[in-house]
């Protein structure tokens, strides 16, 4: 099973600041990584797939990069609605797994 | 508009069984594999199972293999999860999710979830 380790667990930032989240895979997964956003009481929302492709309707302030084992998710300038938990997920074989999540909170 | 509506979540005793359902609409159900994902209270996401468009291949997390069975009825645009030998650690919100459009094994639409509580 591929383990995805996200860091930091919590990120405290102010609106307008840049957020940089990390996801590290326990073995190479090429670029088979997605990022999701989850707000309290809501289902997750797909933001990024295949490491760097924005899903339909996702604003350009959200971006992803990386390949192999190290991946980065960036929010260029935090909007009030971006404070949430973010998860990475791989699709490089079975079982699919998610990272433990990074909570982006208001400082 | 894509809609996924889960149902069937209840309080059940350890060792018991339960069947969850997911009613899909707003897309061509037979075009997509489907998934179940769960989230224990206050915890992260855990992928549970996947089924191909025609049901001929299924995949499971190790934590549920041999106890849970995923299935679908394309004539009813419905997805199911039969859960047997339930344990306290199966307590979670269970989401039904659609495989991606233009890519596979990423989940581009999710339901609101149905809560399963395993407790005596």
XYZ file of N, CA and C in Angstrom:
681
model
N 0.837 -1.195 0.000
C 0.000 0.000 0.000
C 0.879 1.254 0.000
N 0.512 2.208 -0.849
C 1.252 3.460 -0.913
C 0.742 4.388 0.189
N 1.676 4.870 1.001
C 1.329 5.799 2.079
C 1.642 7.212 1.619
N 0.670 8.091 1.792
C 0.846 9.505 1.474
C 0.940 10.299 2.769
N 2.048 11.035 2.923
C 2.272 11.818 4.135
C 2.167 13.289 3.804
N 1.208 13.962 4.425
C 1.004 15.376 4.172
C 1.620 16.213 5.280
N 2.166 17.350 4.882
C 2.719 18.283 5.858
C 2.527 19.714 5.365
N 2.407 20.660 6.330
C 2.235 20.399 7.762
C 0.838 19.891 8.062
N 0.576 19.502 9.272
C -0.761 19.088 9.645
C -1.710 20.286 9.674
N -1.185 21.407 10.134
C -1.963 22.640 10.204
C -1.119 23.794 9.694
N -1.757 24.675 8.955
C -1.095 25.853 8.402
C -1.944 27.061 8.804
N -1.352 27.975 9.556
C -2.075 29.168 10.009
C -1.621 30.369 9.199
N -2.533 30.908 8.427
C -2.201 32.004 7.517
C -3.324 33.032 7.509
N -3.018 34.186 6.949
C -4.007 35.257 6.818
C -4.509 35.330 5.386
N -5.727 35.845 5.172
C -6.202 36.051 3.802
C -5.193 36.874 3.013
N -5.003 36.497 1.755
C -4.052 37.174 0.898
C -2.669 36.541 0.890
N -2.392 35.727 1.887
C -1.085 35.056 1.941
C -1.053 33.840 1.018
N 0.148 33.354 0.778
C 0.371 32.175 -0.062
C 0.420 30.930 0.818
N -0.270 29.874 0.387
C -0.264 28.612 1.125
C 0.460 27.562 0.302
N 1.388 26.857 0.937
C 2.128 25.792 0.266
C 2.018 24.522 1.098
N 1.415 23.499 0.501
C 1.182 22.228 1.170
C 2.002 21.145 0.477
N 2.412 20.147 1.255
C 3.248 19.089 0.732
C 2.572 17.732 0.879
N 2.833 16.844 -0.073
C 2.376 15.464 -0.024
C 3.519 14.593 -0.515
N 3.945 13.665 0.314
C 5.053 12.775 -0.046
C 4.548 11.343 -0.100
N 4.865 10.651 -1.198
C 4.456 9.258 -1.383
C 5.561 8.305 -0.936
N 5.167 7.158 -0.421
C 6.127 6.175 0.085
C 6.862 5.440 -1.032
N 6.364 5.564 -2.258
C 7.067 5.038 -3.432
C 6.664 5.889 -4.629
N 7.449 5.853 -5.710
C 7.136 6.721 -6.858
C 5.750 6.451 -7.436
N 5.032 7.515 -7.738
C 3.678 7.400 -8.301
C 3.545 8.222 -9.586
N 4.674 8.467 -10.251
C 4.703 9.246 -11.486
C 4.050 10.604 -11.172
N 2.952 10.906 -11.831
C 2.212 12.137 -11.497
C 0.765 11.822 -11.117
N 0.538 10.599 -10.633
C -0.827 10.137 -10.367
C -1.331 10.602 -9.012
N -1.487 11.905 -8.885
C -1.882 12.497 -7.608
C -2.936 13.563 -7.803
N -3.919 13.553 -6.910
C -4.974 14.567 -6.905
C -4.992 15.283 -5.568
N -5.597 16.459 -5.594
C -5.803 17.258 -4.385
C -7.297 17.578 -4.261
N -7.806 17.475 -3.028
C -9.199 17.762 -2.720
C -9.279 18.788 -1.587
N -10.350 19.535 -1.603
C -10.671 20.478 -0.534
C -11.919 19.986 0.185
N -11.912 20.034 1.514
C -13.115 19.680 2.258
C -13.385 20.739 3.320
N -14.574 21.300 3.279
C -15.017 22.255 4.292
C -15.911 21.526 5.292
N -16.032 22.050 6.511
C -16.839 21.378 7.543
C -18.262 21.104 7.070
N -18.709 19.856 7.273
C -20.065 19.481 6.909
C -20.301 19.290 5.429
N -19.240 19.340 4.634
C -19.381 19.178 3.183
C -18.565 17.995 2.685
N -18.960 17.516 1.505
C -18.179 16.476 0.844
C -16.908 17.085 0.266
N -15.901 16.273 0.041
C -14.685 16.767 -0.626
C -14.983 17.256 -2.039
N -14.121 18.156 -2.507
C -14.229 18.696 -3.868
C -12.891 18.502 -4.556
N -12.914 17.947 -5.753
C -11.688 17.740 -6.516
C -11.174 19.071 -7.039
N -9.894 19.360 -6.761
C -9.272 20.601 -7.224
C -8.270 20.359 -8.347
N -7.373 19.401 -8.125
C -6.239 19.144 -9.010
C -6.184 17.644 -9.284
N -5.902 17.259 -10.538
C -5.668 15.853 -10.851
C -4.399 15.716 -11.675
N -3.830 14.527 -11.628
C -2.545 14.259 -12.293
C -1.529 15.348 -11.965
N -1.466 15.660 -10.685
C -0.475 16.531 -10.055
C -0.623 18.004 -10.363
N -1.019 18.364 -11.593
C -0.954 19.774 -11.949
C -2.128 20.285 -12.773
N -3.100 19.447 -13.049
C -4.245 19.854 -13.869
C -5.420 20.291 -13.004
N -5.883 21.508 -13.233
C -7.048 21.966 -12.470
C -8.313 21.299 -12.980
N -9.161 20.869 -12.048
C -10.452 20.302 -12.421
C -11.375 21.419 -12.932
N -12.457 21.017 -13.547
C -13.389 21.974 -14.126
C -13.887 22.991 -13.110
N -13.773 24.279 -13.465
C -14.311 25.331 -12.623
C -13.444 25.746 -11.460
N -12.252 25.183 -11.352
C -11.367 25.517 -10.221
C -10.564 26.775 -10.549
N -10.562 27.752 -9.649
C -9.864 29.029 -9.924
C -8.368 28.843 -10.095
N -7.777 29.775 -10.830
C -6.356 29.688 -11.165
C -5.444 29.900 -9.967
N -5.951 30.406 -8.846
C -5.099 30.574 -7.674
C -4.677 29.229 -7.068
N -5.359 28.161 -7.447
C -4.999 26.816 -7.003
C -4.087 26.166 -8.043
N -2.942 25.644 -7.591
C -2.041 24.970 -8.512
C -1.345 23.814 -7.829
N -0.858 22.886 -8.641
C -0.138 21.742 -8.117
C 1.077 21.446 -8.961
N 2.057 20.803 -8.334
C 3.271 20.436 -9.049
C 3.864 19.193 -8.412
N 4.866 18.650 -9.089
C 5.583 17.512 -8.537
C 5.471 16.266 -9.377
N 6.325 15.323 -9.079
C 6.300 14.012 -9.722
C 7.148 13.064 -8.900
N 6.968 11.775 -9.145
C 7.727 10.787 -8.387
C 7.163 10.607 -6.989
N 7.841 11.146 -5.992
C 7.382 10.983 -4.616
C 7.033 12.307 -3.925
N 7.387 13.437 -4.496
C 7.199 14.713 -3.809
C 6.307 15.652 -4.614
N 5.247 16.105 -3.948
C 4.241 16.921 -4.598
C 3.921 18.145 -3.741
N 3.578 19.224 -4.427
C 3.254 20.482 -3.764
C 1.938 21.024 -4.291
N 1.149 21.539 -3.381
C -0.117 22.203 -3.713
C -0.013 23.627 -3.204
N -0.368 24.583 -4.055
C -0.209 25.990 -3.708
C -1.503 26.757 -3.935
N -1.831 27.607 -2.986
C -2.889 28.604 -3.164
C -2.159 29.945 -3.187
N -2.202 30.628 -4.305
C -1.328 31.793 -4.489
C -1.685 32.955 -3.569
N -2.965 33.152 -3.324
C -3.418 34.230 -2.450
C -4.724 33.774 -1.808
N -4.685 33.506 -0.521
C -5.821 32.893 0.157
C -7.041 33.808 0.187
N -8.163 33.255 -0.263
C -9.455 33.902 -0.127
C -10.134 33.360 1.150
N -11.070 34.100 1.714
C -11.745 33.638 2.939
C -12.355 32.247 2.797
N -12.843 31.903 1.613
C -13.490 30.612 1.403
C -12.492 29.462 1.244
N -11.191 29.757 1.230
C -10.190 28.710 1.035
C -9.762 28.036 2.339
N -10.213 28.567 3.460
C -9.824 27.962 4.733
C -10.618 26.669 4.908
N -9.886 25.554 4.944
C -10.492 24.234 4.831
C -9.410 23.193 5.066
N -9.788 21.921 4.928
C -8.822 20.831 4.983
C -8.557 20.345 3.557
N -7.292 20.078 3.262
C -6.888 19.639 1.934
C -6.264 18.251 2.030
N -6.694 17.376 1.119
C -6.203 16.016 1.076
C -5.576 15.722 -0.285
N -4.496 14.941 -0.272
C -3.973 14.392 -1.523
C -4.436 12.939 -1.637
N -4.452 12.427 -2.862
C -4.899 11.053 -3.141
C -4.151 10.550 -4.363
N -3.665 9.297 -4.303
C -2.976 8.739 -5.470
C -3.883 7.767 -6.205
N -3.527 7.522 -7.476
C -4.218 6.495 -8.251
C -3.212 5.538 -8.901
N -2.091 5.338 -8.225
C -1.046 4.470 -8.763
C -1.192 3.072 -8.195
N -2.253 2.393 -8.565
C -2.462 1.029 -8.115
C -3.416 0.932 -6.943
N -3.713 -0.305 -6.547
C -4.698 -0.568 -5.493
C -4.020 -0.972 -4.209
N -4.523 -0.511 -3.073
C -5.701 0.350 -2.945
C -5.368 1.815 -3.190
N -6.359 2.578 -3.624
C -6.202 4.019 -3.616
C -6.060 4.447 -2.158
N -5.268 5.481 -1.915
C -5.159 5.983 -0.557
C -5.145 7.513 -0.562
N -5.540 8.066 0.571
C -5.505 9.510 0.801
C -4.423 9.825 1.829
N -3.904 11.038 1.749
C -3.062 11.533 2.811
C -3.908 11.903 4.022
N -3.236 12.209 5.118
C -3.929 12.501 6.361
C -4.571 13.883 6.423
N -4.250 14.737 5.467
C -4.859 16.056 5.398
C -4.008 17.165 5.995
N -4.181 18.351 5.441
C -3.600 19.585 5.998
C -4.731 20.568 6.210
N -4.848 21.059 7.425
C -5.864 22.058 7.721
C -5.261 23.441 7.524
N -5.881 24.230 6.667
C -5.466 25.618 6.473
C -6.432 26.480 7.274
N -5.920 27.084 8.340
C -6.762 27.861 9.228
C -6.384 29.334 9.218
N -7.337 30.138 9.649
C -7.119 31.586 9.692
C -6.248 31.947 10.887
N -5.193 32.696 10.603
C -4.275 33.130 11.651
C -4.850 34.309 12.419
N -27.390 18.318 -13.973
C -26.582 18.436 -12.748
C -26.373 17.045 -12.152
N -25.116 16.728 -11.886
C -24.806 15.432 -11.270
C -25.312 15.417 -9.825
N -26.026 14.368 -9.483
C -26.466 14.184 -8.098
C -26.187 12.757 -7.674
N -25.671 12.625 -6.469
C -25.441 11.322 -5.840
C -26.065 11.392 -4.457
N -27.003 10.512 -4.185
C -27.730 10.543 -2.918
C -27.608 9.192 -2.246
N -26.884 9.181 -1.126
C -26.689 7.947 -0.367
C -27.829 7.749 0.630
N -28.069 6.496 0.964
C -29.070 6.176 1.979
C -28.712 4.834 2.613
N -29.375 4.544 3.740
C -29.201 3.245 4.370
C -28.391 3.259 5.646
N -27.787 4.374 5.979
C -26.984 4.441 7.186
C -27.851 4.436 8.434
N -27.484 3.600 9.399
C -28.230 3.473 10.655
C -27.263 3.088 11.756
N -27.792 2.906 12.962
C -27.021 2.344 14.062
C -27.186 0.822 14.008
N -26.072 0.112 14.027
C -26.105 -1.351 13.938
C -25.142 -1.926 14.969
N -25.456 -3.113 15.460
C -24.600 -3.750 16.470
C -23.363 -4.368 15.831
N -22.291 -4.471 16.600
C -21.102 -5.175 16.089
C -21.470 -6.573 15.625
N -20.905 -6.953 14.469
C -21.212 -8.249 13.879
C -22.401 -8.215 12.945
N -23.111 -7.108 12.926
C -24.302 -6.996 12.096
C -23.997 -6.678 10.651
N -25.070 -6.564 9.866
C -24.967 -6.287 8.426
C -25.816 -5.093 8.047
N -25.455 -4.511 6.918
C -26.144 -3.311 6.443
C -25.895 -3.176 4.958
N -26.857 -2.643 4.221
C -26.635 -2.339 2.813
C -26.875 -0.862 2.569
N -25.841 -0.217 2.049
C -25.966 1.179 1.657
C -26.342 1.265 0.179
N -27.067 2.320 -0.154
C -27.447 2.574 -1.540
C -27.030 3.977 -1.944
N -26.824 4.159 -3.240
C -26.512 5.476 -3.792
C -27.288 5.627 -5.098
N -28.160 6.621 -5.142
C -28.941 6.898 -6.347
C -28.242 7.988 -7.142
N -27.954 7.682 -8.401
C -27.209 8.598 -9.260
C -28.116 9.203 -10.323
N -27.871 10.467 -10.644
C -28.618 11.130 -11.710
C -27.774 12.255 -12.280
N -28.164 12.716 -13.465
C -27.487 13.852 -14.085
C -26.288 13.496 -14.932
N -26.022 12.203 -15.095
C -24.929 11.772 -15.961
C -25.253 10.351 -16.441
N -24.506 9.896 -17.436
C -24.722 8.547 -17.961
C -24.021 7.562 -17.047
N -24.798 6.944 -16.179
C -24.260 6.094 -15.100
C -23.368 4.993 -15.652
N -23.757 4.419 -16.773
C -23.010 3.285 -17.314
C -21.664 3.681 -17.909
N -21.377 4.958 -18.004
C -20.101 5.398 -18.560
C -18.972 5.408 -17.535
N -19.309 5.244 -16.242
C -18.311 5.505 -15.211
C -18.188 4.400 -14.173
N -16.939 4.095 -13.770
C -16.755 3.356 -12.530
C -17.266 4.202 -11.367
N -17.550 3.557 -10.260
C -18.036 4.251 -9.071
C -17.273 3.775 -7.841
N -17.276 4.621 -6.814
C -16.481 4.363 -5.607
C -17.312 4.600 -4.342
N -16.859 3.978 -3.272
C -17.267 4.325 -1.917
C -16.032 4.803 -1.156
N -16.191 5.883 -0.423
C -15.145 6.453 0.428
C -15.784 6.723 1.787
N -15.042 6.510 2.864
C -15.613 6.763 4.185
C -14.751 7.710 4.987
N -15.375 8.287 6.008
C -14.689 9.232 6.878
C -15.193 9.038 8.299
N -14.348 8.499 9.151
C -14.696 8.340 10.557
C -14.849 9.720 11.198
N -15.652 9.829 12.238
C -15.899 11.143 12.866
C -14.608 11.854 13.241
N -14.415 13.050 12.729
C -13.242 13.850 13.039
C -11.943 13.379 12.412
N -12.029 12.422 11.499
C -10.830 11.846 10.891
C -10.747 12.162 9.401
N -9.738 11.598 8.747
C -9.530 11.828 7.328
C -10.325 10.877 6.453
N -10.047 10.967 5.158
C -10.757 10.168 4.164
C -10.096 8.811 3.985
N -10.931 7.779 3.809
C -10.432 6.436 3.533
C -11.195 5.871 2.348
N -10.481 5.575 1.267
C -11.105 4.920 0.125
C -11.521 3.502 0.536
N -12.712 3.083 0.111
C -13.245 1.787 0.521
C -13.295 0.798 -0.636
N -13.880 1.209 -1.769
C -14.122 0.247 -2.831
C -14.410 0.946 -4.155
N -14.200 0.198 -5.229
C -14.471 0.688 -6.588
C -15.083 -0.438 -7.401
N -15.956 -0.068 -8.348
C -16.551 -1.043 -9.255
C -16.507 -0.475 -10.665
N -16.176 -1.322 -11.633
C -16.163 -0.899 -13.026
C -17.582 -0.626 -13.528
N -17.678 -0.049 -14.719
C -18.981 0.404 -15.213
C -19.983 -0.735 -15.319
N -19.489 -1.922 -15.648
C -20.407 -3.056 -15.845
C -20.381 -4.033 -14.678
N -19.613 -3.711 -13.657
C -19.603 -4.551 -12.466
C -18.700 -5.765 -12.536
N -17.935 -5.903 -13.604
C -17.179 -7.141 -13.735
C -15.858 -7.125 -12.978
N -15.449 -5.965 -12.499
C -14.241 -5.894 -11.666
C -14.511 -5.015 -10.459
N -14.044 -5.494 -9.304
C -14.213 -4.737 -8.062
C -12.892 -4.700 -7.305
N -12.726 -3.673 -6.490
C -11.493 -3.454 -5.738
C -11.880 -2.986 -4.345
N -11.054 -3.391 -3.365
C -11.382 -3.092 -1.974
C -10.150 -2.667 -1.186
N -10.373 -1.830 -0.174
C -9.344 -1.574 0.826
C -9.138 -2.841 1.646
N -7.916 -3.045 2.105
C -7.632 -4.240 2.900
C -8.511 -4.309 4.149
N -8.859 -3.151 4.695
C -9.625 -3.099 5.944
C -11.049 -3.645 5.803
N -11.548 -3.743 4.565
C -12.915 -4.209 4.367
C -12.994 -5.455 3.494
N -11.875 -5.875 2.929
C -11.869 -7.007 2.010
C -12.404 -8.252 2.708
N -13.310 -8.943 2.028
C -13.904 -10.146 2.591
C -15.133 -9.874 3.444
N -15.377 -8.619 3.792
C -16.561 -8.268 4.609
C -17.545 -7.394 3.837
N -17.032 -6.547 2.947
C -17.887 -5.629 2.187
C -17.935 -6.087 0.730
N -19.081 -5.833 0.089
C -19.235 -6.136 -1.328
C -19.885 -4.949 -2.030
N -19.213 -4.465 -3.063
C -19.757 -3.371 -3.869
C -20.491 -3.969 -5.063
N -21.581 -3.340 -5.448
C -22.328 -3.797 -6.620
C -23.070 -2.610 -7.211
N -23.634 -2.815 -8.379
C -24.399 -1.747 -9.026
C -25.521 -2.351 -9.846
N -26.572 -1.568 -10.039
C -27.691 -1.941 -10.909
C -27.838 -0.812 -11.919
N -27.305 -1.027 -13.110
C -27.319 0.037 -14.118
C -28.732 0.350 -14.605
N -29.651 -0.593 -14.473
C -31.035 -0.324 -14.885
C -31.721 0.657 -13.930
N -31.173 0.768 -12.722
C -31.733 1.666 -11.709
C -30.809 2.837 -11.386
N -29.703 2.960 -12.113
C -28.712 4.012 -11.831
C -28.341 4.035 -10.352
N -28.061 2.859 -9.825
C -27.810 2.741 -8.380
C -26.544 1.964 -8.083
N -25.895 2.390 -7.017
C -24.681 1.772 -6.492
C -24.989 1.270 -5.088
N -24.366 0.159 -4.715
C -24.631 -0.439 -3.400
C -23.338 -0.811 -2.700
N -23.436 -0.902 -1.368
C -22.342 -1.452 -0.570
C -22.953 -2.352 0.493
N -22.751 -3.652 0.332
C -23.187 -4.622 1.334
C -22.078 -4.753 2.366
N -22.431 -4.502 3.619
C -21.453 -4.477 4.694
C -21.807 -5.565 5.699
N -20.937 -6.542 5.860
C -21.154 -7.641 6.803
C -20.088 -7.623 7.892
N -20.358 -8.359 8.951
C -19.394 -8.488 10.062
C -18.875 -7.123 10.504
N -19.801 -6.220 10.732
C -19.423 -4.841 11.038
C -18.702 -4.740 12.375
N -17.735 -3.811 12.413
C -16.906 -3.570 13.596
C -17.064 -2.105 14.004
N -16.667 -1.811 15.211
C -16.766 -0.423 15.685
C -15.951 0.523 14.798
N -14.838 0.007 14.269
C -13.986 0.867 13.427
C -14.586 1.146 12.045
N -15.721 0.525 11.734
C -16.425 0.837 10.487
C -17.352 2.044 10.651
N -17.474 2.544 11.876
C -18.294 3.742 12.100
C -17.737 4.907 11.309
N -18.566 5.473 10.444
C -18.092 6.539 9.553
C -19.241 7.101 8.737
N -18.961 8.217 8.111
C -19.825 8.765 7.064
C -19.359 8.134 5.760
N -20.273 7.491 5.061
C -19.933 6.797 3.822
C -20.388 7.629 2.628
N -19.431 7.972 1.776
C -19.707 8.745 0.575
C -19.698 7.833 -0.655
N -20.611 8.104 -1.524
C -20.616 7.556 -2.874
C -19.946 8.594 -3.770
N -19.091 8.161 -4.674
C -18.380 9.112 -5.516
C -18.251 8.582 -6.944
N -18.279 9.500 -7.860
C -18.201 9.175 -9.289
C -16.762 9.275 -9.773
N -16.360 8.347 -10.598
C -15.053 8.413 -11.242
C -15.011 9.620 -12.169
N -13.804 10.107 -12.413
C -13.652 11.343 -13.154
C -14.028 11.279 -14.622
N -14.382 12.424 -15.149
C -14.634 12.570 -16.582
C -13.327 12.947 -17.254
N -12.848 12.086 -18.142
C -11.581 12.361 -18.814
C -10.365 11.852 -18.068
N -10.589 11.267 -16.906
C -9.488 10.683 -16.145
C -10.122 9.648 -15.225
N -9.339 8.724 -14.765
C -9.914 7.652 -13.972
C -9.283 7.571 -12.595
N -10.102 7.115 -11.653
C -9.665 6.876 -10.277
C -9.335 8.144 -9.512
N -9.816 9.277 -10.012
C -9.986 10.468 -9.204
C -11.488 10.681 -9.135
N -11.952 11.350 -8.094
C -13.386 11.382 -7.809
C -13.907 12.791 -7.996
N -14.683 13.030 -9.055
C -15.048 14.404 -9.377
C -16.421 14.841 -8.864
N -17.247 13.898 -8.432
C -18.508 14.254 -7.784
C -18.733 13.300 -6.622
N -19.221 13.878 -5.530
C -19.469 13.131 -4.305
C -20.890 13.397 -3.823
N -21.465 12.414 -3.151
C -22.713 12.654 -2.455
C -22.458 13.338 -1.124
N -23.534 13.508 -0.350
C -23.408 14.138 0.959
C -23.092 13.129 2.060
N -23.212 11.859 1.732
C -22.834 10.828 2.690
C -24.002 10.302 3.502
N -23.837 9.090 4.023
C -24.797 8.472 4.930
C -24.015 7.906 6.105
N -24.522 8.142 7.307
C -23.773 7.821 8.527
C -24.078 6.407 9.005
N -23.017 5.635 9.170
C -23.106 4.287 9.734
C -22.457 4.314 11.113
N -23.201 3.885 12.110
C -22.675 3.802 13.471
C -22.765 2.366 13.941
N -21.613 1.802 14.294
C -21.567 0.427 14.781
C -21.346 0.478 16.282
N -22.376 0.125 17.027
C -22.319 0.243 18.479
C -23.340 -0.675 19.114
N -22.977 -1.207 20.291
C -23.920 -2.050 21.016
C -24.733 -1.213 21.998
